[in-house]
Short mmCIF file of C-alpha atoms in Angstrom, two decimals:
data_model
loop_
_atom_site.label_atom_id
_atom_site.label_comp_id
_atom_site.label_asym_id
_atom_site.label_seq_id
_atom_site.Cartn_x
_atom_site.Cartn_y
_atom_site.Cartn_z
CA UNK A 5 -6.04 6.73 -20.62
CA UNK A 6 -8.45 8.74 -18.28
CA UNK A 7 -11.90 8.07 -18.16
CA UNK A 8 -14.53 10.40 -18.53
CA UNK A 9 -15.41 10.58 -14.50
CA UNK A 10 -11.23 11.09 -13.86
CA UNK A 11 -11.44 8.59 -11.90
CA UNK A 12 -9.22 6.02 -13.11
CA UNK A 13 -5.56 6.55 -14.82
CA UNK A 14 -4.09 3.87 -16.49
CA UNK A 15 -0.47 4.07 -18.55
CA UNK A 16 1.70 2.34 -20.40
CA UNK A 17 5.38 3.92 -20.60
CA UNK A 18 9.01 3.77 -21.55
CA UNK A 19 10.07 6.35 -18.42
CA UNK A 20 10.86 5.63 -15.26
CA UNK A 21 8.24 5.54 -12.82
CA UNK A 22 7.14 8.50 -10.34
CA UNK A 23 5.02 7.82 -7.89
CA UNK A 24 3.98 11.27 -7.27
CA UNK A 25 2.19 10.96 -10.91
CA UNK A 26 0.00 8.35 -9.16
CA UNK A 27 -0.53 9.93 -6.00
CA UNK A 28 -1.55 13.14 -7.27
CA UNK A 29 -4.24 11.81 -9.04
CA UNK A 30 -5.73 9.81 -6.57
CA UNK A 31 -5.67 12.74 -3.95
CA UNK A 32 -8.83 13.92 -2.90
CA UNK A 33 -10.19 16.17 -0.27
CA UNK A 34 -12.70 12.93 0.48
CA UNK A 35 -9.47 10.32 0.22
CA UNK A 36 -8.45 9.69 4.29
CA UNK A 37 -6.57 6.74 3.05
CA UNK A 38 -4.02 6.15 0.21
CA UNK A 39 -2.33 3.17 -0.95
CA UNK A 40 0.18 2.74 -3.02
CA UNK A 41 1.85 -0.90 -4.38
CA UNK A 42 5.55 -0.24 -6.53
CA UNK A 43 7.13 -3.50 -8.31
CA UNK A 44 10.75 -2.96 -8.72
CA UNK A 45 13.53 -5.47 -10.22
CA UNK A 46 15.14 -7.34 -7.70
CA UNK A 47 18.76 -8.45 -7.69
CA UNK A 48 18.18 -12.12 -7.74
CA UNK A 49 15.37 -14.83 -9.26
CA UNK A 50 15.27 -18.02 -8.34
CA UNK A 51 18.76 -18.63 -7.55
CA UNK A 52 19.79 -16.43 -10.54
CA UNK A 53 21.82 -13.04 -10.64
CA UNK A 54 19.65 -10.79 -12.32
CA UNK A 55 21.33 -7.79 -14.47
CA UNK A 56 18.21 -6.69 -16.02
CA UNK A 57 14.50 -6.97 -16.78
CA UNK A 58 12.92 -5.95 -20.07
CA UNK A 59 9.49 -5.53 -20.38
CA UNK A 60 7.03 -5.46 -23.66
CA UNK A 61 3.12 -5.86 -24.23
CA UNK A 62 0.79 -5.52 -26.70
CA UNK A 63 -0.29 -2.17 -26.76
CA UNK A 64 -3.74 -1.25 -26.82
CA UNK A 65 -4.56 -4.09 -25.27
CA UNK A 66 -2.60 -4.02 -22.73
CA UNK A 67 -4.51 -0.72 -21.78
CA UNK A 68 -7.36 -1.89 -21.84
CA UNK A 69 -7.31 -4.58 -19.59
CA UNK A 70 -5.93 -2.60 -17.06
CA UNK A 71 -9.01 -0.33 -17.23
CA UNK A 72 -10.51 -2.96 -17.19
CA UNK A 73 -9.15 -3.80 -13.76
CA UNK A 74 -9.38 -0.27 -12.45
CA UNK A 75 -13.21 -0.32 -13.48
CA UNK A 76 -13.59 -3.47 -11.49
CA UNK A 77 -12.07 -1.94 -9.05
CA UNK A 78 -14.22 0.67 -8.65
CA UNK A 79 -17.10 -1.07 -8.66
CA UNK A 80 -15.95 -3.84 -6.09
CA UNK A 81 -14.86 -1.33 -3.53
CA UNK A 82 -15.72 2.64 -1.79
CA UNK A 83 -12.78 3.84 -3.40
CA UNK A 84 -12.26 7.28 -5.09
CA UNK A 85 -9.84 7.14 -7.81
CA UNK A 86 -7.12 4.09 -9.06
CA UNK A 87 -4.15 5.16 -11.05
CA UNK A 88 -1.60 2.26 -12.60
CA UNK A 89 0.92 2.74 -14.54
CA UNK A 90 3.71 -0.10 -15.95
CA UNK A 91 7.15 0.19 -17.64
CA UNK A 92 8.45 -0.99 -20.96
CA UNK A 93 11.70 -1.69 -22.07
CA UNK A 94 14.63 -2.18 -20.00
CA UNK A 95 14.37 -2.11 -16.41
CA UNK A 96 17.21 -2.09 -14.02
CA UNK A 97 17.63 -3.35 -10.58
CA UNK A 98 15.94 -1.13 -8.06
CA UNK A 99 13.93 0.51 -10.43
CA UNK A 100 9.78 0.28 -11.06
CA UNK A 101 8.62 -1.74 -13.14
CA UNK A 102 4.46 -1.31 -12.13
CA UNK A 103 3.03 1.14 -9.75
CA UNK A 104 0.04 1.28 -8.27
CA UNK A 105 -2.20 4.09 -5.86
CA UNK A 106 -5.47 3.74 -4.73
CA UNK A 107 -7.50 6.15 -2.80
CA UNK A 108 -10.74 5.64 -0.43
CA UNK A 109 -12.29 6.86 2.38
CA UNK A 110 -10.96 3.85 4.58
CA UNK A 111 -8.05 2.06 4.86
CA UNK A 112 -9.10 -1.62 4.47
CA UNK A 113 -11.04 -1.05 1.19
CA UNK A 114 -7.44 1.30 -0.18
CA UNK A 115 -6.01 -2.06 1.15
CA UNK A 116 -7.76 -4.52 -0.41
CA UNK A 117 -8.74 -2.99 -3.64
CA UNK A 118 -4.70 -1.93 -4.45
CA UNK A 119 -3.55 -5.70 -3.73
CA UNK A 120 -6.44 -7.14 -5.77
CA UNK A 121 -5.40 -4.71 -8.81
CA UNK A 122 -1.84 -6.04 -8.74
CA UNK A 123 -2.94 -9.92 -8.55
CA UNK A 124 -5.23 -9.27 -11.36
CA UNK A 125 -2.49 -7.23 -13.54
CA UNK A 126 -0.11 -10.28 -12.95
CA UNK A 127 -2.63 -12.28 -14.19
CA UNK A 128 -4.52 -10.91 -17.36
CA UNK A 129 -2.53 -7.86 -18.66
CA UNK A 130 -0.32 -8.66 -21.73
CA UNK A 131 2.76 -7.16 -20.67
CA UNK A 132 5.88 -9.98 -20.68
CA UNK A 133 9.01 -9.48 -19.13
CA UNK A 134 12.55 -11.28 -20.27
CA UNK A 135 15.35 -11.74 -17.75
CA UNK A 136 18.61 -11.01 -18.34
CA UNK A 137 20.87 -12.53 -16.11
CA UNK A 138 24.31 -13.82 -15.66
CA UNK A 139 25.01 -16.56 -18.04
CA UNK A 140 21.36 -16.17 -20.40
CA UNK A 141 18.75 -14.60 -20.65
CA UNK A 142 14.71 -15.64 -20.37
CA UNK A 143 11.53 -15.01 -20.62
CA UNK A 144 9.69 -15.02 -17.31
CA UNK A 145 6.29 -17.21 -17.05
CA UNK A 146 7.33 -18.40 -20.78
CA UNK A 147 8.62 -21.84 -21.79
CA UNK A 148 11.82 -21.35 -23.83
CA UNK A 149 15.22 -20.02 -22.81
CA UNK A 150 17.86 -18.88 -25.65
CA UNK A 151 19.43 -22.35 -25.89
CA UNK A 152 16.07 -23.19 -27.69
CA UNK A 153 14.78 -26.12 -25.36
CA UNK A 154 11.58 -25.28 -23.58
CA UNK A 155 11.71 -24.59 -19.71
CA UNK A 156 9.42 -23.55 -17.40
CA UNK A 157 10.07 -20.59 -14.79
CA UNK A 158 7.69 -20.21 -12.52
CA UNK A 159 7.15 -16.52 -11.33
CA UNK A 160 7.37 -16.87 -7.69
CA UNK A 161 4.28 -16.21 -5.47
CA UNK A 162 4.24 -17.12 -1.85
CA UNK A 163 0.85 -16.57 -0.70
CA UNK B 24 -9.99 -14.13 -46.25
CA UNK B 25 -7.22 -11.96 -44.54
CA UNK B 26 -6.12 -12.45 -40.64
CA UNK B 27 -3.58 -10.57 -39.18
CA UNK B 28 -1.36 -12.22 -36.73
CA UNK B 29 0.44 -10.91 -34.10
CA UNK B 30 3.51 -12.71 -32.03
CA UNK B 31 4.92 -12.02 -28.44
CA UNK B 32 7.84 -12.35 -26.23
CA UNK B 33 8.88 -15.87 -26.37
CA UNK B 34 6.49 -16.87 -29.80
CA UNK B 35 7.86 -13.47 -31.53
CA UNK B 36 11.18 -14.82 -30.69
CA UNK B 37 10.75 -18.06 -31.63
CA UNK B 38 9.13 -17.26 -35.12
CA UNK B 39 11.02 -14.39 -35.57
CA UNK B 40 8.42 -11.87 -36.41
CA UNK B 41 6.47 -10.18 -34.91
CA UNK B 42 3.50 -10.15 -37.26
CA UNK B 43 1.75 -11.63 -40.48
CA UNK B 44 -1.20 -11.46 -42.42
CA UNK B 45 -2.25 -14.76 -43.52
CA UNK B 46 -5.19 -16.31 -45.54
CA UNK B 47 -7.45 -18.60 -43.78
CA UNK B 48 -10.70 -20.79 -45.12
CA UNK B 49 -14.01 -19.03 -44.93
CA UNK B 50 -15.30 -20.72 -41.14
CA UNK B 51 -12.15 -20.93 -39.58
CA UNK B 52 -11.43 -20.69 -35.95
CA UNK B 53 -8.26 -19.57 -34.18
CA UNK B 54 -7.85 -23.78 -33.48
CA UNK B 55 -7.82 -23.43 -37.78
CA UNK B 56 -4.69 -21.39 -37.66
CA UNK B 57 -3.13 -22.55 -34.96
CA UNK B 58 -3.19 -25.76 -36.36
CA UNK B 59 -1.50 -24.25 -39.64
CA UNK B 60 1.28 -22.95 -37.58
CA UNK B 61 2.08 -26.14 -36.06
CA UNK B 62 2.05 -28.26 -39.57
CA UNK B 63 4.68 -25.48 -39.81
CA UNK B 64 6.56 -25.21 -36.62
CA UNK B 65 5.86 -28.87 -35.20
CA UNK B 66 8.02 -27.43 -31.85
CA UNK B 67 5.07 -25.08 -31.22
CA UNK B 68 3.20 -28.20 -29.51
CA UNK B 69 5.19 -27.57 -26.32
CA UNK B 70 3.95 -24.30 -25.55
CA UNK B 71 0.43 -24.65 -26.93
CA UNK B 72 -1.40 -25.42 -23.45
CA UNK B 73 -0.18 -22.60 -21.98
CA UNK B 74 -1.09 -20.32 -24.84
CA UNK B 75 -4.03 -17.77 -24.60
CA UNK B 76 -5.46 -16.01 -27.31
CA UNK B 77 -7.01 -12.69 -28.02
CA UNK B 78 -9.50 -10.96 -31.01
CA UNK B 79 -9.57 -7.70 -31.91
CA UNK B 80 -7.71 -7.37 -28.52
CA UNK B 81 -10.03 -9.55 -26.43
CA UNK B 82 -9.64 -12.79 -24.86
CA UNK B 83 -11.12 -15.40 -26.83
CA UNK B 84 -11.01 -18.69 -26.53
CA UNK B 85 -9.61 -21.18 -29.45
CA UNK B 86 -13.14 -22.34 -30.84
CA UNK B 87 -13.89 -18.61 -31.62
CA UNK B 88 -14.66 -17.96 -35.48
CA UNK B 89 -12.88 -15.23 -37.30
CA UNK B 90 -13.84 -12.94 -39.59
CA UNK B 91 -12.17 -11.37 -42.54
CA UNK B 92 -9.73 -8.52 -41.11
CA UNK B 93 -9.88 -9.88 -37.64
CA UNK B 94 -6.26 -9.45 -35.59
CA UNK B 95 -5.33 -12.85 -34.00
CA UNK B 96 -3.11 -12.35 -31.08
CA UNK B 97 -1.15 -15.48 -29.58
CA UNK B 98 -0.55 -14.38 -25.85
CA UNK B 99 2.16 -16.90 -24.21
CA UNK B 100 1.47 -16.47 -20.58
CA UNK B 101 1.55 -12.63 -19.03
CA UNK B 102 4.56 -11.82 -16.62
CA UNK B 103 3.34 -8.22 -16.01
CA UNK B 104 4.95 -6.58 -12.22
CA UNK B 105 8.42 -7.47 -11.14
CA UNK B 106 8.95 -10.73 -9.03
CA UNK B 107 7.07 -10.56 -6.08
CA UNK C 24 14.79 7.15 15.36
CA UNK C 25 16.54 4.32 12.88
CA UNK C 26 18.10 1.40 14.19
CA UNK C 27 21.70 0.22 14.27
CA UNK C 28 20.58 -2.61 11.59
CA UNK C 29 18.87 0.54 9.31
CA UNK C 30 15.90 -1.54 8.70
CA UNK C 31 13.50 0.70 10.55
CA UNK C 32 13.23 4.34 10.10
CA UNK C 33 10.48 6.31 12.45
CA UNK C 34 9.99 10.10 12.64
CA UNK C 35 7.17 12.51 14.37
CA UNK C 36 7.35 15.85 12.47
CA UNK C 37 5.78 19.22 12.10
CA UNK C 38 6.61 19.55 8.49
CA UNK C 39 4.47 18.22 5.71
CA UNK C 40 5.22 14.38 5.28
CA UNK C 41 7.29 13.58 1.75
CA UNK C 42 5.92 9.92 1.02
CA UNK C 43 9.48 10.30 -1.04
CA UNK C 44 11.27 10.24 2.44
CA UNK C 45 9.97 7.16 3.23
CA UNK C 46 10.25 5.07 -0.22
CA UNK C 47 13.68 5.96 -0.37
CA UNK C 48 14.81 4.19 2.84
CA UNK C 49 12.75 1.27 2.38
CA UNK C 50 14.01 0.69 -1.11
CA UNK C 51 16.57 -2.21 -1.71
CA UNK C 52 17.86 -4.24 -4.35
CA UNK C 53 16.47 -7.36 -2.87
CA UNK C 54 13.21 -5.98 -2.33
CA UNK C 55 10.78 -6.90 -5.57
CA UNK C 56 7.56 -5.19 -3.40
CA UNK C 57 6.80 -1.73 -1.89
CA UNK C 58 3.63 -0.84 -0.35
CA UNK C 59 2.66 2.56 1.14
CA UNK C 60 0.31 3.51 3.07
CA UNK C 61 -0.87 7.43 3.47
CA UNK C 62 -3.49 9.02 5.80
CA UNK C 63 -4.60 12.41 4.99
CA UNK C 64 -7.49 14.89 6.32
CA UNK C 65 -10.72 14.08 4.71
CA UNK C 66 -13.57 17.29 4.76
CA UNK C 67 -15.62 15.79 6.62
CA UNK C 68 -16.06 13.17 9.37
CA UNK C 69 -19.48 11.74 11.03
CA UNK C 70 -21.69 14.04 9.27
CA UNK C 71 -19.26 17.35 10.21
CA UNK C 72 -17.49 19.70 8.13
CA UNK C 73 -14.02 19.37 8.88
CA UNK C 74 -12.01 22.64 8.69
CA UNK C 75 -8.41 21.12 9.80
CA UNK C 76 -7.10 18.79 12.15
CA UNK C 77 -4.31 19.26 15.05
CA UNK C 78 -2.27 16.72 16.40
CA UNK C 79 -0.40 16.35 19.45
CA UNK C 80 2.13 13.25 20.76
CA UNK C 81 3.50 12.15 23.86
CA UNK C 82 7.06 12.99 23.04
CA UNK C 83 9.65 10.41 23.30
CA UNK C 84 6.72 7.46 24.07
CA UNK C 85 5.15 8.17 20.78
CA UNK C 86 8.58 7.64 18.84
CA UNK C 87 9.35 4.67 20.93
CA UNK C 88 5.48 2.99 20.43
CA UNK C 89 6.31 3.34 16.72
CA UNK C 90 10.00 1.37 16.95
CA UNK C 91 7.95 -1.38 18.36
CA UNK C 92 5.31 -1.73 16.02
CA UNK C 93 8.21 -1.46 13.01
CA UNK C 94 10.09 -3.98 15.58
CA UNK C 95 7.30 -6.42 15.65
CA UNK C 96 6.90 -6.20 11.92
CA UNK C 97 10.13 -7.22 11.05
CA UNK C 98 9.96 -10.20 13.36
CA UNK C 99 6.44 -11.54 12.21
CA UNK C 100 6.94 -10.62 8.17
CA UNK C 101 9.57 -11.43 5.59
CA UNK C 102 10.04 -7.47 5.16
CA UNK C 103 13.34 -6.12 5.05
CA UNK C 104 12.61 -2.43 5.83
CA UNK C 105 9.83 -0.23 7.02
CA UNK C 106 9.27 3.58 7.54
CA UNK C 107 6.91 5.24 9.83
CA UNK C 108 6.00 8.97 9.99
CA UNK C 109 3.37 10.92 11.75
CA UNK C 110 2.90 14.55 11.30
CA UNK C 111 2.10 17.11 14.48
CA UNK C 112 0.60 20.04 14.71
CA UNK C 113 -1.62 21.16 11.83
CA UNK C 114 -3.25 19.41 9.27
CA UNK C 115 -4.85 21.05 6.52
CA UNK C 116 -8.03 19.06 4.52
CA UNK C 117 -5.81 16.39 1.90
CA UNK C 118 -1.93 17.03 3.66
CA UNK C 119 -1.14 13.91 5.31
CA UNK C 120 -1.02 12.95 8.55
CA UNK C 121 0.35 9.67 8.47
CA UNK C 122 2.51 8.00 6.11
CA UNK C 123 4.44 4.21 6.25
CA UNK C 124 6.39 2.42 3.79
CA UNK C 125 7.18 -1.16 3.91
CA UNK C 126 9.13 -3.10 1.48
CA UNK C 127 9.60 -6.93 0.92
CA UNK C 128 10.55 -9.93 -1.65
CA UNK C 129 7.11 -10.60 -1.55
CA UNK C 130 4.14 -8.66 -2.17
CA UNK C 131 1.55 -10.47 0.17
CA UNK C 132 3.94 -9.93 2.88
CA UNK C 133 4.31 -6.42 1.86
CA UNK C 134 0.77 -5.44 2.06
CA UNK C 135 0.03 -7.62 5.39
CA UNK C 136 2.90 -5.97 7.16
CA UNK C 137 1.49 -2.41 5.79
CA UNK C 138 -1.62 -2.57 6.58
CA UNK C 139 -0.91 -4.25 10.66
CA UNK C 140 1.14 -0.96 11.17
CA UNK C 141 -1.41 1.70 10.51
CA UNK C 142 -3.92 -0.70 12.48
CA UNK C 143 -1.39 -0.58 15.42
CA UNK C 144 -0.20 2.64 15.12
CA UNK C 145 -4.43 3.81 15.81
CA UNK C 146 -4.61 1.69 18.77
CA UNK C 147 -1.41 2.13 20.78
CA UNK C 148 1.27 5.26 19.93
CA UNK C 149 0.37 8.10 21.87
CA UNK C 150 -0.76 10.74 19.65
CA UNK C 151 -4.15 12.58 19.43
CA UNK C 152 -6.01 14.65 17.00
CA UNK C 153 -8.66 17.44 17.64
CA UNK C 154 -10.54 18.16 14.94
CA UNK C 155 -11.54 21.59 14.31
CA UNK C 156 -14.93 21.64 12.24
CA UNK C 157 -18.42 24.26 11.09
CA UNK C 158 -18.97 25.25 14.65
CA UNK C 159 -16.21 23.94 17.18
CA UNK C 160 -13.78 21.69 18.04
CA UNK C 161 -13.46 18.03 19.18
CA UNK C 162 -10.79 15.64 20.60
CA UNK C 163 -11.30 12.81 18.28
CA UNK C 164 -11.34 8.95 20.37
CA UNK C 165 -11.88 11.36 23.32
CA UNK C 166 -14.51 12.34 25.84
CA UNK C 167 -15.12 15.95 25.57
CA UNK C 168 -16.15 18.67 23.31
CA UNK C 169 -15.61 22.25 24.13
CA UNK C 170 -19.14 22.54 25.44
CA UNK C 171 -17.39 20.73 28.88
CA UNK C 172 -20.16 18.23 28.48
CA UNK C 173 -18.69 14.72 28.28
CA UNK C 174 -19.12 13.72 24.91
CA UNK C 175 -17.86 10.08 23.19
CA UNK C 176 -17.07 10.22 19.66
CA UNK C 177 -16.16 7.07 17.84
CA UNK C 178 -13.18 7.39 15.17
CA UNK C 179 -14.88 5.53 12.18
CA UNK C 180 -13.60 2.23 11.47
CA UNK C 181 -15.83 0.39 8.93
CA UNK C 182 -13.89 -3.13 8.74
CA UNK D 30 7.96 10.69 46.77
CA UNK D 31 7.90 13.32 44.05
CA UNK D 32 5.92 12.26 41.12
CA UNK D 33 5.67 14.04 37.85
CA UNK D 34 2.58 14.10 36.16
CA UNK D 35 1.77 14.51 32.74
CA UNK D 36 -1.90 15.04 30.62
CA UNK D 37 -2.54 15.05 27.35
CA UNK D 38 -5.37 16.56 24.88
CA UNK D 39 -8.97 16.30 26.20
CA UNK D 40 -7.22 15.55 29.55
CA UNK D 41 -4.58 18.40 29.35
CA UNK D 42 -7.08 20.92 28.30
CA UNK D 43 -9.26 20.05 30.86
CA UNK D 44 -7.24 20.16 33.90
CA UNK D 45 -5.38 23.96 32.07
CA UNK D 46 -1.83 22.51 32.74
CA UNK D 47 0.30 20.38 30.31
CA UNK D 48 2.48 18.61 33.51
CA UNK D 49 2.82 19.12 37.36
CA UNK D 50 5.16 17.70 40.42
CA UNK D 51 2.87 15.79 43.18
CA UNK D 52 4.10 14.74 46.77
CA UNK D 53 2.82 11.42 46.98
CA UNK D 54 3.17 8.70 49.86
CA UNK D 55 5.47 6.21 49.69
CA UNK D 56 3.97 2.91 48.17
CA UNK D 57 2.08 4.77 46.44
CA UNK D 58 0.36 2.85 43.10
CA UNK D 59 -1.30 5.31 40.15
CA UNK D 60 -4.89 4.64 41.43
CA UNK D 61 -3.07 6.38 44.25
CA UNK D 62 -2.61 9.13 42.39
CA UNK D 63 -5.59 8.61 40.18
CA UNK D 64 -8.01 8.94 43.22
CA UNK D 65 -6.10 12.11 44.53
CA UNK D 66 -6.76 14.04 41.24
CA UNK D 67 -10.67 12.78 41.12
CA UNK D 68 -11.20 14.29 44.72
CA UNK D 69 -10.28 17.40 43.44
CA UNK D 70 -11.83 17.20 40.21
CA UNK D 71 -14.67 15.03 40.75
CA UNK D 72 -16.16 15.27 36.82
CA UNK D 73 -12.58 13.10 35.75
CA UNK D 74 -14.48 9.94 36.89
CA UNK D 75 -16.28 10.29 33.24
CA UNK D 76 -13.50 9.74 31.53
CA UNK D 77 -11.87 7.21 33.89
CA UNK D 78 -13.34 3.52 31.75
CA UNK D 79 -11.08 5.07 28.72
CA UNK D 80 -7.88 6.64 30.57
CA UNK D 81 -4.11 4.52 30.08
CA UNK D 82 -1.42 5.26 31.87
CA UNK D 83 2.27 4.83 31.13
CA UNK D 84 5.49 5.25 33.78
CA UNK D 85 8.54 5.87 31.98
CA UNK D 86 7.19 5.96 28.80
CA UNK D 87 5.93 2.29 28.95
CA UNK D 88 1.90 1.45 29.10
CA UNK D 89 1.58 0.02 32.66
CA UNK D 90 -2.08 -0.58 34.54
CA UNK D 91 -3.31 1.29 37.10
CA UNK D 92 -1.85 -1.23 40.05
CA UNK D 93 1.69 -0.19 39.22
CA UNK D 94 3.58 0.71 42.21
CA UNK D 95 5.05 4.14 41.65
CA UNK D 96 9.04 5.15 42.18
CA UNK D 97 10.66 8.36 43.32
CA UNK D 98 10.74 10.27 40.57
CA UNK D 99 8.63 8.61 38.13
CA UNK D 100 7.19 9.92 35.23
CA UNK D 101 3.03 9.52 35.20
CA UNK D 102 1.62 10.10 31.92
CA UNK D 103 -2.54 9.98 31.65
CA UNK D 104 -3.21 8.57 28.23
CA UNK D 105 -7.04 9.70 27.15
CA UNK D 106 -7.49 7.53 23.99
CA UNK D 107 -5.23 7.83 21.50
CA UNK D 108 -6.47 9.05 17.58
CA UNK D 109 -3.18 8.78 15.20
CA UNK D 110 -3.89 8.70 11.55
CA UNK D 111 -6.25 10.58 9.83
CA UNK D 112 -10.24 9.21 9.66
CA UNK D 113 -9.93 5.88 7.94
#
């Protein structure tokens, strides 16, 4: 989904990740400063082996809270253009799962305005991910494992 | 009238759909058919307070009313990002 | 320059910087955050039309400023590995000159360490830039213009 | 002592040459050396406020007693990155 000013790209896919897709549309001959943030699967959660993540959200939705994010964006900070994309369906270790590139004329605001995006996506997009790891599998920030009692996992956040 | 109803992650799991259309009162709220779930599914209690909700695919909260074709989301809390 | 532990990578280069370089040795199973951080040639800069840009380095003390900073990153941030690279010699309007990569378990940590190394890398590895715009040429964070008049012009920093 | 002497950009530029070998005395610090250049080129006092200096690659101030054979670099401010 591109808006009408091309300044904001938001997607929603079952491919792996390339950053260069992100990068290349938030170059500009105005942009002295680019950041990028990439999510990938790590190896282990919370004391767990992790094999694999998959991802699904409600679609539609989904992309339209993250324009909704990019817009806010936009309008909180000088920056140029904000492209995010996030993965669906299985995603192994090492590989994206969310991407993010931001693009300003100065560093702090490409700084700011790229780690506020990701915080906010954690927070409001619909997009769920289950872990599949060795001995079960769950889903994370949910309450019930495959056994069928409830449990909460915390998604870790060290601030 | 008619709402559709739409189930994710763990709740599609746990229902084992992923959607429904249902027929609610004339008046009701999303607290209306949540509460018909759980006359159901009494287990659904558990999750309930962390459970978020969304209308025509906006957040709502439960005391919103719903009209005749609306889609009801139930959005069990977002894990979006890997773990970082 | 990478170290024996292969956490830190650092390069000076003449050829155009591949941010692709830089993600791929920072990338690691255990890492769940990336960020990136690129600085290219804007058009213009304090009101002048910026045609290109040339930098020049302090060989061997450049490379060796940059090991520190990456050094002192490591030690002060749960990041397990960063890349720096700086780009000499010319820099066309939107080609990068700068480019790190840092990645970590934790994406706070990730985007503090990120943003501390550009911030360092300004203030203490010896490189320089002249900028060539509409109607000369200027040693940017230096005192004179081609005129041989002693001239101060600020690099622009809005924090 | 033999010193060698290296300038950079503005500074390079200015003085036409990119490095040079000075006879210095012995004891010698690099406002020695400093204050040598400046009598010849009296207009380098402009830039003096902003000028670092590094011996063997390593920032050092200005009261740093110089070795035979040392390395001198004059370090007008530095400008890596782009404008951000």
């Amino acid at each position: 989904m591109t808006d009408k000013q091309h300044h904001i790209f938001c997607k929603l896919t079952q491919d792996p990740i390339e950053l260069r897709e992100l990068t290349d549309f938030v170059a500009d001959p105005g942009a002295g400063a680019m950041t990028t943030f990439i999510g990938a699967t790590r190896n282990t959660n919370d004391g767990r082996q992790v094999i694999r993540l998959e991802y699904e959200c409600y679609a539609g939705m989904a992309e339209k809270e993250m324009v909704k994010i990019a817009a806010e964006v936009l309008a909180r900070w000088p920056v140029i253009k904000i492209a995010m994309i996030h993965r669906l369906g299985r995603v192994d270790i090492g590989e994206a799962s969310v991407a993010i590139a931001v693009s300003s004329g100065h560093r702090h605001a490409a700084f700011e305005a790229c780690h506020y995006a990701i915080n906010q996506l954690k927070e409001t997009v619909p997009i769920w991910k289950k872990e599949l790891y060795e001995g079960g599998e769950l889903w994370i920030g949910s309450q019930t494992g495959m056994t069928g009692s409830f449990q909460k996992v915390q998604e870790e956040d060290r601030t | 009238m008619r709402i559709r109803l739409r189930y994710f992650a763990s709740l599609r799991e746990r229902l084992g759909r992923t959607e429904e259309i249902r027929e609610v009162p004339a008046g009701a709220t999303i607290e209306t058919v949540w509460e018909m779930l759980k006359r159901e599914r009494p287990e659904l209690a558990a999750i309930e307070r962390s459970l978020a909700f969304a209308v025509a695919q906006e957040y709502v909260d439960k005391t919103h009313p719903l009209q005749d074709n609306d889609e009801l989301a139930f959005i069990p809390p977002v894990s979006g990002g890997s773990y970082d």
